[in-house]
Each structure stands twice: as C-alpha cells, then as structure tokens.
Amino acid sequence: MHDSPTEFLHDVASEDGRCVAQSVIPVGDGSYRCACSCGRWDIIAPGRAEGLRLARVHTDTEV
C-alpha cells in the first residue's frame, strides 16, 4: 500500500516497462482514453466500463 499519491507515482515511474498502473480518462466526447504504465497499451474506449474491462484484459486480470 502507498502512503501518498506521490509515493505511488514514484513507484510507477521506477517500474519502467511494467504494467503497474492503468488509466481510464474521459476525453470529453463520451469516450475514454486508456493507457498503461508499460507504454505499450494506449487506446480509446467507447465508455468507462469498457475501458476498465479492456485494462483488465491488458493486464490479464479479467475475471
């Protein structure tokens, strides 16, 4: 567990190339830009739920 957002971001930055953190950010037109700290996954999803699902697929954690 991380004590602060800064500590979390420091850990993400130090794990270059690994799937440590994913983001699902609204674009403004209803779609979401999804990316991973590994740098190899960057997509546009049609909705938040789909973006989260695709992040789980990317990290192989889909249930």
Short mmCIF file of N, CA and C in Angstrom, two decimals, residues 2-13:
data_model
loop_
_atom_site.label_atom_id
_atom_site.label_comp_id
_atom_site.label_asym_id
_atom_site.label_seq_id
_atom_site.Cartn_x
_atom_site.Cartn_y
_atom_site.Cartn_z
N HIS A 2 0.41 2.30 -0.62
CA HIS A 2 1.17 3.53 -0.71
C HIS A 2 0.66 4.55 0.30
N ASP A 3 1.57 5.34 0.85
CA ASP A 3 1.20 6.35 1.83
C ASP A 3 0.63 7.60 1.19
N SER A 4 1.01 7.88 -0.04
CA SER A 4 0.54 9.10 -0.70
C SER A 4 0.52 8.91 -2.21
N PRO A 5 -0.22 9.76 -2.92
CA PRO A 5 -0.20 9.69 -4.39
C PRO A 5 1.21 9.89 -4.95
N THR A 6 1.99 10.75 -4.31
CA THR A 6 3.36 10.99 -4.77
C THR A 6 4.20 9.72 -4.68
N GLU A 7 4.05 8.99 -3.58
CA GLU A 7 4.79 7.73 -3.41
C GLU A 7 4.37 6.73 -4.49
N PHE A 8 3.06 6.66 -4.75
CA PHE A 8 2.56 5.76 -5.79
C PHE A 8 3.16 6.12 -7.15
N LEU A 9 3.13 7.40 -7.51
CA LEU A 9 3.67 7.82 -8.81
C LEU A 9 5.17 7.57 -8.90
N HIS A 10 5.89 7.74 -7.81
CA HIS A 10 7.32 7.43 -7.81
C HIS A 10 7.55 5.95 -8.09
N ASP A 11 6.75 5.09 -7.47
CA ASP A 11 6.88 3.65 -7.70
C ASP A 11 6.55 3.29 -9.15
N VAL A 12 5.52 3.92 -9.71
CA VAL A 12 5.15 3.67 -11.11
C VAL A 12 6.31 4.07 -12.02
N ALA A 13 6.89 5.23 -11.78
CA ALA A 13 7.98 5.72 -12.62
C ALA A 13 9.21 4.82 -12.54
#
